[in-house]
JSON list of C-alpha atoms in Angstrom, two decimals:
[
{"chain": "I", "resi": 28, "resn": "MET", "atom": "CA", "xyz": [-6.79, -12.13, 13.30]},
{"chain": "I", "resi": 29, "resn": "SER", "atom": "CA", "xyz": [-8.50, -14.68, 15.42]},
{"chain": "I", "resi": 30, "resn": "ASP", "atom": "CA", "xyz": [-4.89, -16.46, 15.14]},
{"chain": "I", "resi": 31, "resn": "ALA", "atom": "CA", "xyz": [-5.42, -19.07, 17.53]},
{"chain": "I", "resi": 32, "resn": "ALA", "atom": "CA", "xyz": [-8.99, -19.73, 16.19]},
{"chain": "I", "resi": 33, "resn": "ARG", "atom": "CA", "xyz": [-7.39, -20.05, 12.46]},
{"chain": "I", "resi": 34, "resn": "GLY", "atom": "CA", "xyz": [-5.23, -21.92, 13.59]},
{"chain": "I", "resi": 35, "resn": "ARG", "atom": "CA", "xyz": [-2.50, -20.21, 12.46]},
{"chain": "I", "resi": 36, "resn": "PRO", "atom": "CA", "xyz": [0.71, -18.61, 14.10]},
{"chain": "I", "resi": 37, "resn": "ALA", "atom": "CA", "xyz": [0.47, -15.00, 15.97]},
{"chain": "I", "resi": 38, "resn": "VAL", "atom": "CA", "xyz": [1.33, -12.45, 13.53]},
{"chain": "I", "resi": 39, "resn": "ARG", "atom": "CA", "xyz": [4.41, -11.37, 13.60]},
{"chain": "I", "resi": 40, "resn": "ALA", "atom": "CA", "xyz": [4.70, -9.25, 10.60]},
{"chain": "I", "resi": 41, "resn": "VAL", "atom": "CA", "xyz": [2.59, -6.29, 8.45]},
{"chain": "I", "resi": 42, "resn": "ILE", "atom": "CA", "xyz": [3.68, -5.65, 5.51]},
{"chain": "I", "resi": 43, "resn": "PHE", "atom": "CA", "xyz": [1.72, -2.35, 4.10]},
{"chain": "I", "resi": 44, "resn": "ASP", "atom": "CA", "xyz": [0.95, -0.78, 1.29]},
{"chain": "I", "resi": 45, "resn": "LEU", "atom": "CA", "xyz": [1.76, 2.88, 0.88]},
{"chain": "I", "resi": 46, "resn": "ASP", "atom": "CA", "xyz": [-0.46, 5.16, -0.58]},
{"chain": "I", "resi": 47, "resn": "GLY", "atom": "CA", "xyz": [-4.49, 5.17, 0.81]},
{"chain": "I", "resi": 48, "resn": "VAL", "atom": "CA", "xyz": [-3.59, 2.93, 3.24]},
{"chain": "I", "resi": 49, "resn": "ILE", "atom": "CA", "xyz": [-0.34, 4.68, 5.40]},
{"chain": "I", "resi": 50, "resn": "VAL", "atom": "CA", "xyz": [-1.15, 8.22, 3.47]},
{"chain": "I", "resi": 51, "resn": "ASP", "atom": "CA", "xyz": [-3.96, 10.26, 1.94]},
{"chain": "I", "resi": 52, "resn": "SER", "atom": "CA", "xyz": [-1.87, 11.38, -1.52]},
{"chain": "I", "resi": 53, "resn": "PHE", "atom": "CA", "xyz": [-5.36, 11.17, -3.69]},
{"chain": "I", "resi": 54, "resn": "ASP", "atom": "CA", "xyz": [-5.14, 14.95, -4.65]},
{"chain": "I", "resi": 55, "resn": "VAL", "atom": "CA", "xyz": [-1.51, 15.17, -5.56]},
{"chain": "I", "resi": 56, "resn": "MET", "atom": "CA", "xyz": [-1.90, 12.41, -7.34]},
{"chain": "I", "resi": 57, "resn": "ARG", "atom": "CA", "xyz": [-4.64, 13.43, -9.36]},
{"chain": "I", "resi": 58, "resn": "ARG", "atom": "CA", "xyz": [-2.46, 16.60, -9.81]},
{"chain": "I", "resi": 59, "resn": "ALA", "atom": "CA", "xyz": [0.55, 15.21, -10.76]},
{"chain": "I", "resi": 60, "resn": "PHE", "atom": "CA", "xyz": [-1.40, 13.63, -12.69]},
{"chain": "I", "resi": 61, "resn": "GLN", "atom": "CA", "xyz": [-3.15, 15.83, -14.87]},
{"chain": "I", "resi": 62, "resn": "THR", "atom": "CA", "xyz": [0.04, 17.59, -15.71]},
{"chain": "I", "resi": 63, "resn": "ALA", "atom": "CA", "xyz": [2.40, 15.04, -16.42]},
{"chain": "I", "resi": 64, "resn": "TYR", "atom": "CA", "xyz": [-0.87, 14.40, -19.41]},
{"chain": "I", "resi": 65, "resn": "ALA", "atom": "CA", "xyz": [-0.92, 17.92, -20.64]},
{"chain": "I", "resi": 66, "resn": "GLU", "atom": "CA", "xyz": [2.36, 17.73, -20.70]},
{"chain": "I", "resi": 67, "resn": "VAL", "atom": "CA", "xyz": [2.72, 15.02, -23.44]},
{"chain": "I", "resi": 68, "resn": "LEU", "atom": "CA", "xyz": [-0.41, 14.77, -24.71]},
{"chain": "I", "resi": 69, "resn": "GLY", "atom": "CA", "xyz": [-1.88, 18.53, -24.48]},
{"chain": "I", "resi": 70, "resn": "ASP", "atom": "CA", "xyz": [-5.18, 19.41, -23.91]},
{"chain": "I", "resi": 71, "resn": "GLY", "atom": "CA", "xyz": [-8.29, 17.37, -23.57]},
{"chain": "I", "resi": 72, "resn": "PRO", "atom": "CA", "xyz": [-9.42, 16.02, -20.34]},
{"chain": "I", "resi": 73, "resn": "ALA", "atom": "CA", "xyz": [-7.19, 13.90, -17.92]},
{"chain": "I", "resi": 74, "resn": "PRO", "atom": "CA", "xyz": [-8.78, 10.39, -17.87]},
{"chain": "I", "resi": 75, "resn": "PHE", "atom": "CA", "xyz": [-7.68, 10.19, -13.91]},
{"chain": "I", "resi": 76, "resn": "GLU", "atom": "CA", "xyz": [-10.87, 8.99, -12.79]},
{"chain": "I", "resi": 77, "resn": "GLU", "atom": "CA", "xyz": [-9.56, 6.17, -15.09]},
{"chain": "I", "resi": 78, "resn": "TYR", "atom": "CA", "xyz": [-6.13, 5.97, -13.71]},
{"chain": "I", "resi": 79, "resn": "SER", "atom": "CA", "xyz": [-7.73, 6.09, -10.66]},
{"chain": "I", "resi": 80, "resn": "ARG", "atom": "CA", "xyz": [-9.26, 2.32, -10.98]},
{"chain": "I", "resi": 81, "resn": "HIS", "atom": "CA", "xyz": [-5.79, 0.65, -11.44]},
{"chain": "I", "resi": 82, "resn": "LEU", "atom": "CA", "xyz": [-4.19, 2.35, -8.10]},
{"chain": "I", "resi": 83, "resn": "GLY", "atom": "CA", "xyz": [-1.80, -0.51, -6.37]},
{"chain": "I", "resi": 84, "resn": "ARG", "atom": "CA", "xyz": [-0.48, -1.01, -10.01]},
{"chain": "I", "resi": 85, "resn": "TYR", "atom": "CA", "xyz": [2.88, 0.10, -11.13]},
{"chain": "I", "resi": 86, "resn": "PHE", "atom": "CA", "xyz": [2.93, 2.92, -13.21]},
{"chain": "I", "resi": 87, "resn": "PRO", "atom": "CA", "xyz": [4.05, 1.97, -16.35]},
{"chain": "I", "resi": 88, "resn": "ASP", "atom": "CA", "xyz": [2.00, -0.67, -15.93]},
{"chain": "I", "resi": 89, "resn": "ILE", "atom": "CA", "xyz": [-1.34, 1.89, -15.80]},
{"chain": "I", "resi": 90, "resn": "MET", "atom": "CA", "xyz": [0.12, 3.33, -18.66]},
{"chain": "I", "resi": 91, "resn": "ARG", "atom": "CA", "xyz": [0.37, 0.40, -20.74]},
{"chain": "I", "resi": 92, "resn": "ILE", "atom": "CA", "xyz": [-3.15, -0.78, -19.89]},
{"chain": "I", "resi": 93, "resn": "MET", "atom": "CA", "xyz": [-5.02, 2.60, -20.34]},
{"chain": "I", "resi": 94, "resn": "GLY", "atom": "CA", "xyz": [-2.82, 3.05, -23.66]},
{"chain": "I", "resi": 95, "resn": "LEU", "atom": "CA", "xyz": [-1.18, 6.03, -22.79]},
{"chain": "I", "resi": 96, "resn": "PRO", "atom": "CA", "xyz": [2.59, 6.61, -23.60]},
{"chain": "I", "resi": 97, "resn": "PRO", "atom": "CA", "xyz": [4.92, 5.88, -21.04]},
{"chain": "I", "resi": 98, "resn": "GLU", "atom": "CA", "xyz": [6.58, 9.35, -22.05]},
{"chain": "I", "resi": 99, "resn": "ILE", "atom": "CA", "xyz": [3.97, 10.54, -19.15]},
{"chain": "I", "resi": 100, "resn": "GLU", "atom": "CA", "xyz": [5.85, 8.67, -16.49]},
{"chain": "I", "resi": 101, "resn": "GLU", "atom": "CA", "xyz": [8.73, 11.17, -16.37]},
{"chain": "I", "resi": 102, "resn": "PRO", "atom": "CA", "xyz": [6.72, 14.67, -15.47]},
{"chain": "I", "resi": 103, "resn": "PHE", "atom": "CA", "xyz": [4.20, 12.67, -12.85]},
{"chain": "I", "resi": 104, "resn": "VAL", "atom": "CA", "xyz": [7.08, 11.88, -11.51]},
{"chain": "I", "resi": 105, "resn": "ARG", "atom": "CA", "xyz": [8.68, 15.15, -11.58]},
{"chain": "I", "resi": 106, "resn": "GLU", "atom": "CA", "xyz": [5.57, 16.42, -10.34]},
{"chain": "I", "resi": 107, "resn": "SER", "atom": "CA", "xyz": [5.08, 13.38, -7.25]},
{"chain": "I", "resi": 108, "resn": "TYR", "atom": "CA", "xyz": [8.67, 14.66, -6.05]},
{"chain": "I", "resi": 109, "resn": "ARG", "atom": "CA", "xyz": [7.61, 18.69, -5.97]},
{"chain": "I", "resi": 110, "resn": "LEU", "atom": "CA", "xyz": [4.31, 18.33, -4.39]},
{"chain": "I", "resi": 111, "resn": "ALA", "atom": "CA", "xyz": [5.60, 15.29, -1.84]},
{"chain": "I", "resi": 112, "resn": "GLY", "atom": "CA", "xyz": [5.35, 18.03, 1.16]},
{"chain": "I", "resi": 113, "resn": "GLU", "atom": "CA", "xyz": [1.80, 18.23, -0.03]},
{"chain": "I", "resi": 114, "resn": "VAL", "atom": "CA", "xyz": [0.90, 14.47, 0.97]},
{"chain": "I", "resi": 115, "resn": "THR", "atom": "CA", "xyz": [-0.42, 14.32, 4.93]},
{"chain": "I", "resi": 116, "resn": "VAL", "atom": "CA", "xyz": [-0.59, 11.07, 6.73]},
{"chain": "I", "resi": 117, "resn": "PHE", "atom": "CA", "xyz": [-3.78, 9.52, 7.76]},
{"chain": "I", "resi": 118, "resn": "GLU", "atom": "CA", "xyz": [-4.75, 10.43, 10.73]},
{"chain": "I", "resi": 119, "resn": "GLY", "atom": "CA", "xyz": [-4.50, 7.33, 13.47]},
{"chain": "I", "resi": 120, "resn": "VAL", "atom": "CA", "xyz": [-1.64, 5.37, 11.56]},
{"chain": "I", "resi": 121, "resn": "GLY", "atom": "CA", "xyz": [1.11, 7.31, 13.64]},
{"chain": "I", "resi": 122, "resn": "PRO", "atom": "CA", "xyz": [-0.38, 5.51, 16.61]},
{"chain": "I", "resi": 123, "resn": "LEU", "atom": "CA", "xyz": [-1.16, 2.49, 14.56]},
{"chain": "I", "resi": 124, "resn": "LEU", "atom": "CA", "xyz": [2.54, 2.05, 14.05]},
{"chain": "I", "resi": 125, "resn": "ALA", "atom": "CA", "xyz": [3.56, 3.15, 16.95]},
{"chain": "I", "resi": 126, "resn": "GLY", "atom": "CA", "xyz": [1.74, 0.75, 18.60]},
{"chain": "I", "resi": 127, "resn": "LEU", "atom": "CA", "xyz": [2.23, -2.20, 16.12]},
{"chain": "I", "resi": 128, "resn": "ARG", "atom": "CA", "xyz": [6.00, -1.61, 16.85]},
{"chain": "I", "resi": 129, "resn": "ARG", "atom": "CA", "xyz": [5.41, -1.61, 20.84]},
{"chain": "I", "resi": 130, "resn": "ARG", "atom": "CA", "xyz": [4.00, -5.02, 20.33]},
{"chain": "I", "resi": 131, "resn": "GLY", "atom": "CA", "xyz": [7.35, -5.87, 18.91]},
{"chain": "I", "resi": 132, "resn": "LEU", "atom": "CA", "xyz": [5.87, -6.71, 15.33]},
{"chain": "I", "resi": 133, "resn": "ARG", "atom": "CA", "xyz": [7.84, -5.80, 12.28]},
{"chain": "I", "resi": 134, "resn": "LEU", "atom": "CA", "xyz": [6.98, -3.49, 9.50]},
{"chain": "I", "resi": 135, "resn": "ALA", "atom": "CA", "xyz": [7.22, -3.24, 6.31]},
{"chain": "I", "resi": 136, "resn": "VAL", "atom": "CA", "xyz": [6.02, -1.05, 2.78]},
{"chain": "I", "resi": 137, "resn": "ALA", "atom": "CA", "xyz": [5.27, -2.97, -0.58]},
{"chain": "I", "resi": 138, "resn": "THR", "atom": "CA", "xyz": [4.20, -0.35, -2.67]},
{"chain": "I", "resi": 139, "resn": "GLY", "atom": "CA", "xyz": [3.11, 0.43, -6.62]},
{"chain": "I", "resi": 140, "resn": "LYS", "atom": "CA", "xyz": [5.52, 3.11, -6.20]},
{"chain": "I", "resi": 141, "resn": "SER", "atom": "CA", "xyz": [9.23, 3.21, -7.18]},
{"chain": "I", "resi": 142, "resn": "GLY", "atom": "CA", "xyz": [11.12, 2.06, -4.36]},
{"chain": "I", "resi": 143, "resn": "PRO", "atom": "CA", "xyz": [13.20, 5.35, -4.22]},
{"chain": "I", "resi": 144, "resn": "ARG", "atom": "CA", "xyz": [10.38, 7.42, -3.93]},
{"chain": "I", "resi": 145, "resn": "ALA", "atom": "CA", "xyz": [7.94, 5.82, -1.88]},
{"chain": "I", "resi": 146, "resn": "ARG", "atom": "CA", "xyz": [11.18, 5.69, 0.63]},
{"chain": "I", "resi": 147, "resn": "SER", "atom": "CA", "xyz": [11.76, 9.90, 0.18]},
{"chain": "I", "resi": 148, "resn": "LEU", "atom": "CA", "xyz": [7.86, 9.81, 0.17]},
{"chain": "I", "resi": 149, "resn": "LEU", "atom": "CA", "xyz": [8.10, 8.69, 3.71]},
{"chain": "I", "resi": 150, "resn": "ALA", "atom": "CA", "xyz": [11.46, 10.37, 5.04]},
{"chain": "I", "resi": 151, "resn": "VAL", "atom": "CA", "xyz": [9.82, 13.59, 3.67]},
{"chain": "I", "resi": 152, "resn": "LEU", "atom": "CA", "xyz": [6.16, 12.82, 6.84]},
{"chain": "I", "resi": 153, "resn": "GLY", "atom": "CA", "xyz": [8.60, 11.53, 8.73]},
{"chain": "I", "resi": 154, "resn": "ILE", "atom": "CA", "xyz": [7.81, 8.31, 9.35]},
{"chain": "I", "resi": 155, "resn": "ALA", "atom": "CA", "xyz": [10.47, 6.01, 7.70]},
{"chain": "I", "resi": 156, "resn": "GLY", "atom": "CA", "xyz": [11.42, 5.00, 11.27]},
{"chain": "I", "resi": 157, "resn": "TYR", "atom": "CA", "xyz": [9.00, 2.41, 11.40]},
{"chain": "I", "resi": 158, "resn": "PHE", "atom": "CA", "xyz": [9.68, -0.10, 8.82]},
{"chain": "I", "resi": 159, "resn": "GLU", "atom": "CA", "xyz": [12.33, -1.76, 8.57]},
{"chain": "I", "resi": 160, "resn": "HIS", "atom": "CA", "xyz": [11.93, -2.38, 4.44]},
{"chain": "I", "resi": 161, "resn": "VAL", "atom": "CA", "xyz": [10.32, -0.76, 1.88]},
{"chain": "I", "resi": 162, "resn": "ILE", "atom": "CA", "xyz": [9.93, -1.65, -0.93]},
{"chain": "I", "resi": 163, "resn": "GLY", "atom": "CA", "xyz": [9.28, -0.60, -4.46]},
{"chain": "I", "resi": 164, "resn": "SER", "atom": "CA", "xyz": [7.13, -2.21, -7.54]},
{"chain": "I", "resi": 165, "resn": "ASP", "atom": "CA", "xyz": [10.63, -1.59, -9.45]},
{"chain": "I", "resi": 166, "resn": "GLU", "atom": "CA", "xyz": [12.48, -3.46, -7.29]},
{"chain": "I", "resi": 167, "resn": "VAL", "atom": "CA", "xyz": [10.71, -7.10, -8.00]},
{"chain": "I", "resi": 168, "resn": "ALA", "atom": "CA", "xyz": [10.91, -9.03, -11.43]},
{"chain": "I", "resi": 169, "resn": "ARG", "atom": "CA", "xyz": [6.45, -8.71, -11.40]},
{"chain": "I", "resi": 170, "resn": "PRO", "atom": "CA", "xyz": [4.56, -6.16, -9.94]},
{"chain": "I", "resi": 171, "resn": "LYS", "atom": "CA", "xyz": [1.48, -6.84, -8.28]},
{"chain": "I", "resi": 172, "resn": "PRO", "atom": "CA", "xyz": [-0.48, -8.64, -8.55]},
{"chain": "I", "resi": 173, "resn": "ALA", "atom": "CA", "xyz": [2.40, -11.42, -8.52]},
{"chain": "I", "resi": 174, "resn": "PRO", "atom": "CA", "xyz": [3.57, -12.11, -5.17]},
{"chain": "I", "resi": 175, "resn": "ASP", "atom": "CA", "xyz": [6.78, -11.14, -6.19]},
{"chain": "I", "resi": 176, "resn": "ILE", "atom": "CA", "xyz": [6.79, -8.20, -3.87]},
{"chain": "I", "resi": 177, "resn": "VAL", "atom": "CA", "xyz": [5.14, -9.36, -0.60]},
{"chain": "I", "resi": 178, "resn": "GLU", "atom": "CA", "xyz": [7.53, -12.55, -0.81]},
{"chain": "I", "resi": 179, "resn": "ARG", "atom": "CA", "xyz": [10.20, -10.12, -1.42]},
{"chain": "I", "resi": 180, "resn": "ALA", "atom": "CA", "xyz": [8.92, -8.27, 2.21]},
{"chain": "I", "resi": 181, "resn": "LEU", "atom": "CA", "xyz": [9.05, -12.14, 3.79]},
{"chain": "I", "resi": 182, "resn": "GLY", "atom": "CA", "xyz": [11.68, -12.41, 2.87]},
{"chain": "I", "resi": 183, "resn": "LEU", "atom": "CA", "xyz": [13.88, -9.49, 4.39]},
{"chain": "I", "resi": 184, "resn": "LEU", "atom": "CA", "xyz": [11.50, -9.06, 7.11]},
{"chain": "I", "resi": 185, "resn": "GLY", "atom": "CA", "xyz": [12.62, -13.18, 7.82]},
{"chain": "I", "resi": 186, "resn": "ALA", "atom": "CA", "xyz": [8.43, -14.13, 8.60]},
{"chain": "I", "resi": 187, "resn": "ARG", "atom": "CA", "xyz": [6.87, -16.49, 6.90]},
{"chain": "I", "resi": 188, "resn": "PRO", "atom": "CA", "xyz": [3.67, -16.30, 4.97]},
{"chain": "I", "resi": 189, "resn": "ASP", "atom": "CA", "xyz": [1.84, -17.80, 7.94]},
{"chain": "I", "resi": 190, "resn": "GLU", "atom": "CA", "xyz": [3.09, -15.63, 10.40]},
{"chain": "I", "resi": 191, "resn": "ALA", "atom": "CA", "xyz": [2.37, -11.91, 8.99]},
{"chain": "I", "resi": 192, "resn": "VAL", "atom": "CA", "xyz": [-0.92, -9.46, 6.59]},
{"chain": "I", "resi": 193, "resn": "MET", "atom": "CA", "xyz": [-0.70, -7.44, 3.97]},
{"chain": "I", "resi": 194, "resn": "VAL", "atom": "CA", "xyz": [-2.76, -4.36, 4.98]},
{"chain": "I", "resi": 195, "resn": "GLY", "atom": "CA", "xyz": [-3.51, -3.06, 1.16]},
{"chain": "I", "resi": 196, "resn": "ASP", "atom": "CA", "xyz": [-6.74, -0.39, -0.58]},
{"chain": "I", "resi": 197, "resn": "ALA", "atom": "CA", "xyz": [-6.67, -1.99, -3.77]},
{"chain": "I", "resi": 198, "resn": "VAL", "atom": "CA", "xyz": [-7.36, -5.58, -5.51]},
{"chain": "I", "resi": 199, "resn": "THR", "atom": "CA", "xyz": [-4.53, -5.86, -6.90]},
{"chain": "I", "resi": 200, "resn": "ASP", "atom": "CA", "xyz": [-2.29, -5.51, -2.90]},
{"chain": "I", "resi": 201, "resn": "LEU", "atom": "CA", "xyz": [-5.18, -8.65, -1.92]},
{"chain": "I", "resi": 202, "resn": "ARG", "atom": "CA", "xyz": [-4.39, -10.70, -4.90]},
{"chain": "I", "resi": 203, "resn": "SER", "atom": "CA", "xyz": [-0.99, -10.22, -4.04]},
{"chain": "I", "resi": 204, "resn": "ALA", "atom": "CA", "xyz": [-1.37, -11.70, -0.15]},
{"chain": "I", "resi": 205, "resn": "ARG", "atom": "CA", "xyz": [-3.24, -13.69, -1.45]},
{"chain": "I", "resi": 206, "resn": "ALA", "atom": "CA", "xyz": [-0.83, -15.12, -3.86]},
{"chain": "I", "resi": 207, "resn": "ALA", "atom": "CA", "xyz": [2.14, -15.08, -1.36]},
{"chain": "I", "resi": 208, "resn": "GLY", "atom": "CA", "xyz": [0.01, -17.04, 1.20]},
{"chain": "I", "resi": 209, "resn": "VAL", "atom": "CA", "xyz": [-0.26, -14.11, 4.02]},
{"chain": "I", "resi": 210, "resn": "GLY", "atom": "CA", "xyz": [-3.00, -12.63, 5.36]},
{"chain": "I", "resi": 211, "resn": "ALA", "atom": "CA", "xyz": [-5.00, -10.10, 2.64]},
{"chain": "I", "resi": 212, "resn": "ILE", "atom": "CA", "xyz": [-6.32, -7.40, 5.18]},
{"chain": "I", "resi": 213, "resn": "ALA", "atom": "CA", "xyz": [-8.66, -4.56, 3.65]},
{"chain": "I", "resi": 214, "resn": "ALA", "atom": "CA", "xyz": [-8.06, -1.20, 4.29]},
{"chain": "I", "resi": 215, "resn": "LEU", "atom": "CA", "xyz": [-11.19, 1.28, 4.55]},
{"chain": "I", "resi": 216, "resn": "TRP", "atom": "CA", "xyz": [-10.66, 4.59, 5.01]},
{"chain": "I", "resi": 217, "resn": "GLY", "atom": "CA", "xyz": [-8.90, 6.02, 1.62]},
{"chain": "I", "resi": 218, "resn": "GLU", "atom": "CA", "xyz": [-10.93, 6.80, -1.45]},
{"chain": "I", "resi": 219, "resn": "SER", "atom": "CA", "xyz": [-11.14, 3.53, -2.62]},
{"chain": "I", "resi": 220, "resn": "ASP", "atom": "CA", "xyz": [-14.39, 2.26, -4.07]},
{"chain": "I", "resi": 221, "resn": "PRO", "atom": "CA", "xyz": [-15.23, -0.57, -0.95]},
{"chain": "I", "resi": 222, "resn": "ALA", "atom": "CA", "xyz": [-17.14, -2.52, -3.61]},
{"chain": "I", "resi": 223, "resn": "PRO", "atom": "CA", "xyz": [-14.80, -4.40, -5.64]},
{"chain": "I", "resi": 224, "resn": "LEU", "atom": "CA", "xyz": [-12.73, -4.82, -2.32]},
{"chain": "I", "resi": 225, "resn": "LEU", "atom": "CA", "xyz": [-15.62, -6.49, -0.46]},
{"chain": "I", "resi": 226, "resn": "ALA", "atom": "CA", "xyz": [-16.02, -8.58, -3.22]},
{"chain": "I", "resi": 227, "resn": "GLU", "atom": "CA", "xyz": [-12.14, -9.85, -3.48]},
{"chain": "I", "resi": 228, "resn": "ARG", "atom": "CA", "xyz": [-13.33, -11.59, 0.61]},
{"chain": "I", "resi": 229, "resn": "PRO", "atom": "CA", "xyz": [-10.55, -10.22, 2.30]},
{"chain": "I", "resi": 230, "resn": "ASP", "atom": "CA", "xyz": [-9.47, -11.97, 5.62]},
{"chain": "I", "resi": 231, "resn": "ALA", "atom": "CA", "xyz": [-10.48, -9.11, 6.98]},
{"chain": "I", "resi": 232, "resn": "VAL", "atom": "CA", "xyz": [-11.93, -5.53, 6.70]},
{"chain": "I", "resi": 233, "resn": "LEU", "atom": "CA", "xyz": [-10.38, -2.10, 8.50]},
{"chain": "I", "resi": 234, "resn": "ARG", "atom": "CA", "xyz": [-12.34, 0.47, 8.46]},
{"chain": "I", "resi": 235, "resn": "SER", "atom": "CA", "xyz": [-10.05, 3.20, 10.90]},
{"chain": "I", "resi": 236, "resn": "PRO", "atom": "CA", "xyz": [-6.24, 2.58, 11.18]},
{"chain": "I", "resi": 237, "resn": "ALA", "atom": "CA", "xyz": [-7.18, 1.50, 15.31]},
{"chain": "I", "resi": 238, "resn": "ASP", "atom": "CA", "xyz": [-8.53, -1.45, 13.89]},
{"chain": "I", "resi": 239, "resn": "LEU", "atom": "CA", "xyz": [-5.59, -2.97, 12.94]},
{"chain": "I", "resi": 240, "resn": "LEU", "atom": "CA", "xyz": [-4.64, -2.70, 16.47]},
{"chain": "I", "resi": 241, "resn": "GLY", "atom": "CA", "xyz": [-7.62, -4.63, 17.57]},
{"chain": "I", "resi": 242, "resn": "LEU", "atom": "CA", "xyz": [-7.38, -7.05, 15.05]},
{"chain": "I", "resi": 243, "resn": "LEU", "atom": "CA", "xyz": [-3.80, -8.24, 15.83]},
{"chain": "I", "resi": 244, "resn": "THR", "atom": "CA", "xyz": [-4.44, -8.42, 19.34]},
{"chain": "I", "resi": 245, "resn": "PRO", "atom": "CA", "xyz": [-1.28, -10.29, 22.02]},
{"chain": "I", "resi": 246, "resn": "PRO", "atom": "CA", "xyz": [-2.49, -13.71, 22.80]},
{"chain": "I", "resi": 247, "resn": "ARG", "atom": "CA", "xyz": [-2.91, -13.41, 26.32]},
{"chain": "I", "resi": 248, "resn": "PRO", "atom": "CA", "xyz": [-0.54, -14.95, 28.93]},
{"chain": "I", "resi": 249, "resn": "PRO", "atom": "CA", "xyz": [-2.12, -18.30, 30.43]},
{"chain": "I", "resi": 250, "resn": "VAL", "atom": "CA", "xyz": [-4.05, -18.07, 33.80]},
{"chain": "I", "resi": 251, "resn": "ARG", "atom": "CA", "xyz": [-1.59, -19.29, 37.06]},
{"chain": "I", "resi": 252, "resn": "THR", "atom": "CA", "xyz": [-3.40, -22.12, 39.19]}
]
């Protein structure tokens, strides 16, 4: 992220959001929400478009914002577990994570999901081993856009805010990053509308996972004379 130009130390830690950044779960999320809505509220179209505008937040918070009953969470979580095998890892994410680890960067996930569900999904997809820590919104006092989950990740990774970046696809991710003092990076390869993300004036914008490797280019060794 042009650390030298910004006068920042080299990035040592990268904190990722999960859905829409690491995994493509949009269709599974839609189906789980529709099923849960029908079970709790009966017939009628599930307002998934409105739900999707709040992605990045903790599910109970979304229900509260939308004025929907909290009982929707239980069937939504059940269906999410049942359909987990249909979630896919975004193309290019595997090589990105491997490349970051080869460079010695420390990686964590800070997600709007619950911690157990996030860790289970990453294990099902076979990529849990890339991350030293996976933190869910149920494991901090205040979920995104509060800084708590990013600060928790920093503490576990042993990194200062100026040594870390957060990669997310939601406004809540960027605001949580900024509140914690870390670099806020917008990921645009998922389903998110880019306009609200760009309006947040992120520190960097990524259009593919590979862009992050270029952004975090290791510093060149000094030239010997």
